[in-house]
Short mmCIF file of C-alpha atoms in Angstrom, two decimals:
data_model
loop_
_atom_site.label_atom_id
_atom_site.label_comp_id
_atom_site.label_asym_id
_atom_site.label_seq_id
_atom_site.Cartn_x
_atom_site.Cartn_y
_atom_site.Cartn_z
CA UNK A 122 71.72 -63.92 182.92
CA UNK A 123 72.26 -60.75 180.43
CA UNK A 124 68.84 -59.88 181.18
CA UNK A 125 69.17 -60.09 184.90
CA UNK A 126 72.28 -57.91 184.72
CA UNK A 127 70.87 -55.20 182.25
CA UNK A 128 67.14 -55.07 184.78
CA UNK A 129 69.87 -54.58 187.72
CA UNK A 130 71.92 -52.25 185.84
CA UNK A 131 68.98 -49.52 184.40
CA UNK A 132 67.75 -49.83 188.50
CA UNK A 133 71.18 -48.57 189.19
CA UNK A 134 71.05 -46.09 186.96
CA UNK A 135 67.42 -44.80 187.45
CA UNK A 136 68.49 -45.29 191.69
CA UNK A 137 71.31 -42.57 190.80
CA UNK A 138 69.50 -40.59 188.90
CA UNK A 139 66.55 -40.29 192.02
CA UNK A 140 69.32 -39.79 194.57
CA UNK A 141 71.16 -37.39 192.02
CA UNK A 142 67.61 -35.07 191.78
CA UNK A 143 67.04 -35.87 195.58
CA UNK A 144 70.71 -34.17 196.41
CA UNK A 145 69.86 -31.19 194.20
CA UNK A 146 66.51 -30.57 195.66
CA UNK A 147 67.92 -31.15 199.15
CA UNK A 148 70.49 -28.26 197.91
CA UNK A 149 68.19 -26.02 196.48
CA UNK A 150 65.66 -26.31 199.76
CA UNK A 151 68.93 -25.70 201.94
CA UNK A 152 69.55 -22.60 200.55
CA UNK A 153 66.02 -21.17 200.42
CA UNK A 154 65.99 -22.02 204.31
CA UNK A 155 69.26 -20.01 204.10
CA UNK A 156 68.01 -17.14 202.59
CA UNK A 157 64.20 -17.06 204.75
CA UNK A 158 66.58 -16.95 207.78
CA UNK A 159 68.99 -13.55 206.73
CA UNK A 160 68.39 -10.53 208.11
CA UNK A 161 66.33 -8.16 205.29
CA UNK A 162 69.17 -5.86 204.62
CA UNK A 163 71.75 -9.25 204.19
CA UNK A 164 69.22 -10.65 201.68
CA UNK A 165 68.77 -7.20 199.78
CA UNK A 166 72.88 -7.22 199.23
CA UNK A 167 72.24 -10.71 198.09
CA UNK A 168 69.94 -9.67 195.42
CA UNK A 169 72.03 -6.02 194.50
CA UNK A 170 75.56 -8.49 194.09
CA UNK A 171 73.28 -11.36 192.54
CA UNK A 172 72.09 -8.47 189.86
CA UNK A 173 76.28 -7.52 189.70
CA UNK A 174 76.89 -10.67 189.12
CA UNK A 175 74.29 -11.37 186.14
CA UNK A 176 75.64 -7.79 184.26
CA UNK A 177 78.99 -9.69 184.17
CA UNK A 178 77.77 -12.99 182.97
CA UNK A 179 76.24 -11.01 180.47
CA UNK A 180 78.94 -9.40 179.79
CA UNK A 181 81.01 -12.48 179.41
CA UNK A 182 78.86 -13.78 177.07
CA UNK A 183 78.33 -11.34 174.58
CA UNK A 184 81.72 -11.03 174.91
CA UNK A 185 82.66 -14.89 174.15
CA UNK A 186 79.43 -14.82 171.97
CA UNK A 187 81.52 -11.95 169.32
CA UNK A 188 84.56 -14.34 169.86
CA UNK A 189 82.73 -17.59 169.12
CA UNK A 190 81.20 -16.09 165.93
CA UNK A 191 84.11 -15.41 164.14
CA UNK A 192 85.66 -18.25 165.09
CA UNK A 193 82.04 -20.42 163.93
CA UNK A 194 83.24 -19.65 159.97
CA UNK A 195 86.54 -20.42 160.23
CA UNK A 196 85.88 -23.16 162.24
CA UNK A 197 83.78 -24.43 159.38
CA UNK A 198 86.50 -24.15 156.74
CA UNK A 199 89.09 -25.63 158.71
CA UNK A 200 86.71 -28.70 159.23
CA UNK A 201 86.27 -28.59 155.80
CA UNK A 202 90.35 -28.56 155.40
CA UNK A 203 90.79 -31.00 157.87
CA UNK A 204 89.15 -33.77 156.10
CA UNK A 205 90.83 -32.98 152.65
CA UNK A 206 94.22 -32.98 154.60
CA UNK A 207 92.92 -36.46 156.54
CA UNK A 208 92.11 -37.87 153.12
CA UNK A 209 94.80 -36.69 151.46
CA UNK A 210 97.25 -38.22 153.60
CA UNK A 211 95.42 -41.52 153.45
CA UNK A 212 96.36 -40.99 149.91
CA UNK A 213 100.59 -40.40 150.47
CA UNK A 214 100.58 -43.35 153.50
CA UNK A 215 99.43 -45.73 151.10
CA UNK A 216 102.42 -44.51 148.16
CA UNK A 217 104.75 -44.47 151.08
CA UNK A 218 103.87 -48.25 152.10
CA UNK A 219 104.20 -49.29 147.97
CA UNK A 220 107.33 -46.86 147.74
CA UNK A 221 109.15 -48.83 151.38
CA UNK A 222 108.06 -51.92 149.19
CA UNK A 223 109.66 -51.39 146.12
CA UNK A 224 112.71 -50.32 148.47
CA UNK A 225 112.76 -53.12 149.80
CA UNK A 226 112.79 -54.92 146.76
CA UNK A 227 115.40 -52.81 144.96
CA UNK A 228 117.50 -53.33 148.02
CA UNK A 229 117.60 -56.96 148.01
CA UNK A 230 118.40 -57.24 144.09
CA UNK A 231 121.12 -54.94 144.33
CA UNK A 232 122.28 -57.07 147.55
CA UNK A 233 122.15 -59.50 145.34
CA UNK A 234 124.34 -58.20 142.54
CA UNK A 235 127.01 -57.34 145.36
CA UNK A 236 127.34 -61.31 146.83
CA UNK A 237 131.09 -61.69 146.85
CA UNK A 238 132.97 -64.21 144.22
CA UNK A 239 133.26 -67.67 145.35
CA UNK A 240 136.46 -69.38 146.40
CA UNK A 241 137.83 -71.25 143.50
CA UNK A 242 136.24 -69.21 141.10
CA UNK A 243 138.17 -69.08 138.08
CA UNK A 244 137.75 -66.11 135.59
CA UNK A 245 136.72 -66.82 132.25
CA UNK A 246 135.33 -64.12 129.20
CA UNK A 247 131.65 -65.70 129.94
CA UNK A 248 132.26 -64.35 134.01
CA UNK A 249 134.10 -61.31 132.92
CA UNK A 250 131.09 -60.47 130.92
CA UNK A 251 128.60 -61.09 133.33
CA UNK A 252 130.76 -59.22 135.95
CA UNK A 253 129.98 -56.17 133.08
CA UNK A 254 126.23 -56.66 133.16
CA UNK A 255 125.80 -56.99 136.85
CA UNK A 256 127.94 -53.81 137.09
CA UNK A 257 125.56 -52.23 135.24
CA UNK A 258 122.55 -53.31 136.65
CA UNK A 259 124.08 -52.54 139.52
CA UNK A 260 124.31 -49.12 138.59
CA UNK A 261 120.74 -49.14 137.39
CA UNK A 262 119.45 -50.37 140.51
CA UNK A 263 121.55 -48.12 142.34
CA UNK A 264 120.16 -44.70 140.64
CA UNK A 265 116.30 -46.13 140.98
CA UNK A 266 116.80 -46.73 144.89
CA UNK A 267 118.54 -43.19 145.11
CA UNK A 268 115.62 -41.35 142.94
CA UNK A 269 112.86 -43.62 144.67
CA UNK A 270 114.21 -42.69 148.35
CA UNK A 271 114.10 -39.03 147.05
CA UNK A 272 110.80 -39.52 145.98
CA UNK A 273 110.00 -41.60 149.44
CA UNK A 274 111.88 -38.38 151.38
CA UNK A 275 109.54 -36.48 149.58
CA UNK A 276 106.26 -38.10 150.53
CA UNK A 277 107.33 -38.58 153.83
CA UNK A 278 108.27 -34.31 154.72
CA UNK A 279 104.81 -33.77 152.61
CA UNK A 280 103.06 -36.26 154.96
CA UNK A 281 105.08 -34.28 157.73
CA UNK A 282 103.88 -31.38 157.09
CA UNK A 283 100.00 -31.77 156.23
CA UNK A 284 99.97 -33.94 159.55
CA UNK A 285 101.52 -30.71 160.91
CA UNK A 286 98.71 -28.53 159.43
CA UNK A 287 96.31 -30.74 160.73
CA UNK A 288 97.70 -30.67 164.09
CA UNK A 289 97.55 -26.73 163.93
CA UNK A 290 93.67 -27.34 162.83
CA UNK A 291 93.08 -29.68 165.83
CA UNK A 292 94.25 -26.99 168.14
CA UNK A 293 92.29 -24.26 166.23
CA UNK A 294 89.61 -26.65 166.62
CA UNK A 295 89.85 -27.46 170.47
CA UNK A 296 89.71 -24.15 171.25
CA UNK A 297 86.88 -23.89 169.29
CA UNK A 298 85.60 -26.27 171.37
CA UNK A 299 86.62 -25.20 174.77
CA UNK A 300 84.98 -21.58 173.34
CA UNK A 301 81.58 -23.12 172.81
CA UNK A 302 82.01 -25.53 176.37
CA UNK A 303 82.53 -22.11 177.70
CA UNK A 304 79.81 -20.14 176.59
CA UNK A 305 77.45 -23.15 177.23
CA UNK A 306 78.77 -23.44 181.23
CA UNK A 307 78.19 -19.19 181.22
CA UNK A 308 74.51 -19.56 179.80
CA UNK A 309 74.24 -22.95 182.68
CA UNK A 310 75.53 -20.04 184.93
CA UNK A 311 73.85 -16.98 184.17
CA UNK A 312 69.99 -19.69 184.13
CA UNK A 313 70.87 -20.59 187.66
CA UNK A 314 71.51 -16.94 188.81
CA UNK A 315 68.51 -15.91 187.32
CA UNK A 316 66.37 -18.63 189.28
CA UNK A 317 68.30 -18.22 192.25
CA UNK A 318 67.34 -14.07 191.90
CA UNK A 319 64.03 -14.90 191.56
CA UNK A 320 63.84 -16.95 194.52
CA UNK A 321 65.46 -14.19 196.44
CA UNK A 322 63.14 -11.42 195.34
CA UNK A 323 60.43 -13.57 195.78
CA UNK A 324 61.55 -14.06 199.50
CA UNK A 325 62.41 -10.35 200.06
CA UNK A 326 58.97 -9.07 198.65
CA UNK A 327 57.64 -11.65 201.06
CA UNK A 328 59.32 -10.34 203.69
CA UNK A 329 58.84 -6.79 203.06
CA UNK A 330 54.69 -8.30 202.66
CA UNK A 331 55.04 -9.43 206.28
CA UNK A 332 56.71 -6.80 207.95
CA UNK A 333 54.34 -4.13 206.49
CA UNK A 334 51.08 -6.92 207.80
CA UNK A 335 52.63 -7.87 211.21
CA UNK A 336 53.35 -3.82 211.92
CA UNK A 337 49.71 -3.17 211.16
CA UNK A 338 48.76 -5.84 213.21
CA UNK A 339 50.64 -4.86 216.01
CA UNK A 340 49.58 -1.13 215.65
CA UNK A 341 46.20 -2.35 215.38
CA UNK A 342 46.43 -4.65 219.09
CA UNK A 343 48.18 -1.38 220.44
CA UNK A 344 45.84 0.55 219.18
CA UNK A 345 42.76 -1.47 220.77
CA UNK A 346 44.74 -1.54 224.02
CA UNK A 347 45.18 2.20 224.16
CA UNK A 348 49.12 2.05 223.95
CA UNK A 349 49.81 3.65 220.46
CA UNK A 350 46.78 6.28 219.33
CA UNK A 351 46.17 5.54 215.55
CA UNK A 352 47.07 8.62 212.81
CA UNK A 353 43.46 9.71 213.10
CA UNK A 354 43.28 9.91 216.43
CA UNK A 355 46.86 11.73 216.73
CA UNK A 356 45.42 14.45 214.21
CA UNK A 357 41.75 15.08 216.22
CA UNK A 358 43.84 14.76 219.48
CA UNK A 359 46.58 17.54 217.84
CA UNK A 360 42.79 19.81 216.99
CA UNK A 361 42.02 19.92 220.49
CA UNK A 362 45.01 20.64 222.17
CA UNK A 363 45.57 24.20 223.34
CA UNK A 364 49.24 25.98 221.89
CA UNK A 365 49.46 28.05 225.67
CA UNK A 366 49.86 24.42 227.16
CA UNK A 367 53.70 24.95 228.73
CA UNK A 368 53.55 21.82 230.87
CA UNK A 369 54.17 19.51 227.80
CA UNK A 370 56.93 17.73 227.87
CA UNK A 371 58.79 18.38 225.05
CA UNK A 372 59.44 15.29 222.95
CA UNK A 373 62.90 14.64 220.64
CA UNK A 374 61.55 13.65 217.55
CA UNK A 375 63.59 11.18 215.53
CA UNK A 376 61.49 10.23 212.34
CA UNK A 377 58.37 8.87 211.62
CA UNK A 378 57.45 5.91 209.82
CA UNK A 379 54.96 5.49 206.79
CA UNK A 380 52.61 4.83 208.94
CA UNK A 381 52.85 8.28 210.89
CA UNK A 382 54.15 7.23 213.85
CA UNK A 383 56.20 9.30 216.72
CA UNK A 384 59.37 7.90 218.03
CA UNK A 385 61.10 9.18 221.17
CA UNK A 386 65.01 9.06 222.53
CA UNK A 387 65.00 6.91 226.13
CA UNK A 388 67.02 8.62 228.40
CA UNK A 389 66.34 6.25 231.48
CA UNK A 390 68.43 3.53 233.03
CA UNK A 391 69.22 0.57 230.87
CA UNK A 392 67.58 -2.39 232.01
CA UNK A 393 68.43 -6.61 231.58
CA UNK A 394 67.74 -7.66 227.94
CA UNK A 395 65.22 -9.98 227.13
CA UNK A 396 67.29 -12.97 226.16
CA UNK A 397 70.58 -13.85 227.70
CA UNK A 398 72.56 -14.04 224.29
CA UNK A 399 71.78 -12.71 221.15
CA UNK A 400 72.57 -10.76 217.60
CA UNK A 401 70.51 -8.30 216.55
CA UNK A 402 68.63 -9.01 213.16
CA UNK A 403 66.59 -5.88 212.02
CA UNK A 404 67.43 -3.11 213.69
CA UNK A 405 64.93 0.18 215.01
CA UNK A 406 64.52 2.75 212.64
CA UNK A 407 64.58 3.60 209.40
CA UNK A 408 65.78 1.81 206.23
CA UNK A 409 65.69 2.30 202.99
CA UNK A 410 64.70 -0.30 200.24
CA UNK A 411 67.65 -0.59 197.90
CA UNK A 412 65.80 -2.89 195.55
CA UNK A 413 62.27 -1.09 195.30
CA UNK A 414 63.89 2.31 196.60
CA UNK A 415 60.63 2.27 199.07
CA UNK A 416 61.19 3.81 203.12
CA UNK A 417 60.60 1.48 205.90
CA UNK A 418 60.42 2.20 209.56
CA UNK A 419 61.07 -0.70 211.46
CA UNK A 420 58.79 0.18 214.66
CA UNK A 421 60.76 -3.01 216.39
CA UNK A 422 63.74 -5.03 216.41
CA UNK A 423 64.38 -8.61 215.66
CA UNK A 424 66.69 -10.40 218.28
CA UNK A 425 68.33 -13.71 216.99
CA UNK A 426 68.95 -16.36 220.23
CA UNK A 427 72.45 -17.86 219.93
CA UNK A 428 70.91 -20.77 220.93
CA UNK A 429 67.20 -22.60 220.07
CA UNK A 430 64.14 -22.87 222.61
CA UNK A 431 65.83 -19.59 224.77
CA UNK A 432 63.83 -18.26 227.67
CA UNK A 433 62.31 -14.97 227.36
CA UNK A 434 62.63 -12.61 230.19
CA UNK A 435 60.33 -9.22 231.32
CA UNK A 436 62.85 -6.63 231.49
CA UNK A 437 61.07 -4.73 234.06
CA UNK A 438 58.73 -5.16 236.84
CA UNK A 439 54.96 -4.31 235.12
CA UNK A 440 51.76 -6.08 234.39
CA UNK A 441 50.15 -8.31 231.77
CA UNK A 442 47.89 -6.42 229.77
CA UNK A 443 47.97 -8.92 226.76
CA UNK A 444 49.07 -12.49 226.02
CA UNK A 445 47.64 -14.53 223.48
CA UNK A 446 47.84 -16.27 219.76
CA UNK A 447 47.83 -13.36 216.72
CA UNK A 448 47.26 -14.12 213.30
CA UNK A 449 50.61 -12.87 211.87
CA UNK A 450 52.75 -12.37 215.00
CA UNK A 451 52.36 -16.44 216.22
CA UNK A 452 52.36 -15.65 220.40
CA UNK A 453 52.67 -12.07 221.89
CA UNK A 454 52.93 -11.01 225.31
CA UNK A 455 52.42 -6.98 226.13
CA UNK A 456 53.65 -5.90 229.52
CA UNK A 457 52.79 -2.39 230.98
CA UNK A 458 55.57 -0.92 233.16
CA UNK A 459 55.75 2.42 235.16
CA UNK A 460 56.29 6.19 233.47
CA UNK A 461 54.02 4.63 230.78
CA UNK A 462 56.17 2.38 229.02
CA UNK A 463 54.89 -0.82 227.47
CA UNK A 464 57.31 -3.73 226.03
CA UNK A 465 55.96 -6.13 223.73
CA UNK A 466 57.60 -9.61 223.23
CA UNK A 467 56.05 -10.91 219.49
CA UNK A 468 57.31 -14.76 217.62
CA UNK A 469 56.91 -16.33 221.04
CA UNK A 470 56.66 -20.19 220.26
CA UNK A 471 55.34 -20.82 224.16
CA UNK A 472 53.79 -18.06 226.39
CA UNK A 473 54.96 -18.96 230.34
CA UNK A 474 51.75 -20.56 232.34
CA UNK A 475 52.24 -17.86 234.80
CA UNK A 476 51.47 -15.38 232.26
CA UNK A 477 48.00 -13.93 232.63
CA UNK A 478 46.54 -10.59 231.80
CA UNK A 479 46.36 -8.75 234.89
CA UNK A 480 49.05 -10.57 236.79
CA UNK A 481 51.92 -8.67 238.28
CA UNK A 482 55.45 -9.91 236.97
CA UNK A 483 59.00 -8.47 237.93
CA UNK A 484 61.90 -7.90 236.33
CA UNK A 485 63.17 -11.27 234.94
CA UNK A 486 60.18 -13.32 235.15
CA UNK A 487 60.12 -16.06 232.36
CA UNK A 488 57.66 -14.51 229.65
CA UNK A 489 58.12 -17.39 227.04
CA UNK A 490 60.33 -19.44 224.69
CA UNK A 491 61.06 -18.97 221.29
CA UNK A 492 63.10 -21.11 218.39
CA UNK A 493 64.50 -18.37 217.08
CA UNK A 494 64.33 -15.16 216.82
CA UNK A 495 62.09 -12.43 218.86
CA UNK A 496 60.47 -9.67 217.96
CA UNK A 497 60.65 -6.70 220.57
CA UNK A 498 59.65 -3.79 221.11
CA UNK A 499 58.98 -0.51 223.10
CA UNK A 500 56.69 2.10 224.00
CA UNK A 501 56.19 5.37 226.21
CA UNK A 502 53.11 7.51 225.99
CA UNK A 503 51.88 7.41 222.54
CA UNK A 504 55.78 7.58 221.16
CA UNK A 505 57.90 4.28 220.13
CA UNK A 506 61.07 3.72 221.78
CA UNK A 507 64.52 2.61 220.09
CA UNK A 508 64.40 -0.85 222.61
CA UNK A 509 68.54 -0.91 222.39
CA UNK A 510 68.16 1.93 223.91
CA UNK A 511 66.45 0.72 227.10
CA UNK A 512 68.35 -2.98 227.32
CA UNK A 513 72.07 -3.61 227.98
CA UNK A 514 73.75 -5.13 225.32
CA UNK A 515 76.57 -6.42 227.66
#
């Protein structure tokens, strides 16, 4: 029956333990999923306040390190201390238990001596001789129990007070303790921050990894369609063109991206957005890196749904010019709309069955479903678009 109980007992335990690892792995997964999901700049000042936070654990433990060093030595003597004092006071308990002995046996012969005279008793020399010694033993007795419960008073305020210093080493001790608990929980602390940083930076340089490939690929589609002209071509178109050409229109520039590219301010009507409700993610423009202090121009921007599988819209009446599976941008759908503007819809999970290349679609035709988030963005003539710019927000 022992047997049975202690099988059942270590399956417990090893049961705990699986669901115990289980929950922190659960944990641990949660929060990656967390972090793949924030916006770039959200999971940078994750990483910046994660870095804060490690310079203070640091500084907490060098600073409880000092502390726990000087107390390490004196916590050694007073160890050393303690047990003298424990041992010590073994010692006194043990003279104090023969000492209340003796007491107690000094009390009851001088008890003794004091029993009262009998009725009846007639006084004789013999009696009145006796009465003489008894007084004196009486006496005798009486001055032993008085210098043996000085010496017991004694014993006792000595036991008093080394059980006092050991009480003041316990405490000296315990915080001691409590020093080294603490230190131990900061190191715990500062380990996890440091995996948790590398997770994040791992994520982020991810990230920044995909951005930079799914940009290129999208150049690279816009490119091949004749949308965006690549740097090259910019620079031999730029050879050939003529400086007395006045009809130009002139074009706002706004920055350029590491790639080269020309960006343009919309100035046209604002048109339906392409999901019905949303946050905005990564917004159009520039940024700058705070954690490898690199420029990025975000060419696009990232619209979170509020709500999973959401319908994605054309926000103007145009024509399919490209919809199909990319390597690094999952579904995209390009649209070409009038005064040369193109929109591009990227991260769709489902393109529409209506969507063909070549079809004609107007303004609010279903494009495709995503999960999540959409990537969108804008063109006119060669020049990127802020796409904020051309949707309402409302």
């Amino acid at each position: 029956m022992k047997k049975i109980f202690f099988l059942f007992f270590c399956f417990l335990s090893l049961f705990a333990n699986e669901i115990s690892e289980k929950t922190k792995n659960l944990e641990s997964n949660k929060r990656i999923q967390e972090q793949l999901n924030k916006k770039l700049e959200d999971l940078a000042n994750d990483i910046l306040n994660g870095e804060k936070k490690l310079k203070e654990l640091n500084n907490q433990i060098q600073t409880l390190s000092l502390q726990t060093n000087k107390l390490e030595a004196n916590a050694k003597t007073q160890n050393q201390e303690l047990q003298t004092l424990t041992s010590q006071n073994k010692e006194l308990l043990k003279s104090k238990a023969l000492m209340e002995n003796k007491l107690i046996v000094l009390m009851a012969k001088d008890f003794a001596y004091d029993l009262p005279i009998p009725q009846g008793y007639i006084e004789s020399q013999e009696s009145f001789m006796a009465f003489e010694v008894l007084g004196g033993l009486d006496k005798v007795l009486g001055e032993e129990i008085f210098k043996l419960s000085k010496d017991y008073e004694d014993v006792t305020r000595l036991i008093d007070d080394k059980q006092a210093q050991i009480q003041k080493i316990n405490l000296s001790l315990k915080d001691y303790n409590e020093q080294i608990t603490k230190l131990q929980l900061l190191k715990q602390n500062q380990l996890n921050e440091i995996n948790k940083q590398k997770t994040d930076r791992s994520i982020y340089a991810k990230k920044l990894d995909d951005l930079q490939a799914q940009q290129e690929e999208l150049r690279k589609t816009l490119n091949q369609l004749k949308i965006i002209q690549s740097k090259k071509q910019e620079e031999a178109n730029d050879n050939k063109l003529k400086p007395s050409n006045n009809n130009q229109q002139a074009i706002r520039q706004l920055g350029s991206s590491y790639q080269g590219g020309n960006i343009k301010k919309y100035t046209g009507k604002k048109t339906i957005a392409p999901l019905d409700s949303f946050t905005v993610k990564q917004k159009f423009g520039n940024y700058l890196d705070p954690i490898y202090n690199i420029k990025i121009f975000n060419e696009n921007v990232i619209l979170r749904s509020t709500k999973s599988d959401a319908t994605v819209r054309s926000v103007l009446d145009g024509k399919v010019v490209f919809a199909k599976d990319t390597s690094m941008l999952q579904r995209v759908v390009i649209i070409e709309h009038s005064n040369g503007i193109h929109t591009i819809y990227a991260h769709l999970d489902k393109i529409a069955p209506t969507i063909k290349v070549g079809k004609n679609v107007k303004k609010g035709s279903v494009v495709g479903r995503i999960k999540n988030d959409l990537t969108f963005e804008v063109t006119q003539e060669n020049f990127h678009i802020n796409p904020l710019e051309l949707i309402s927000l409302n």
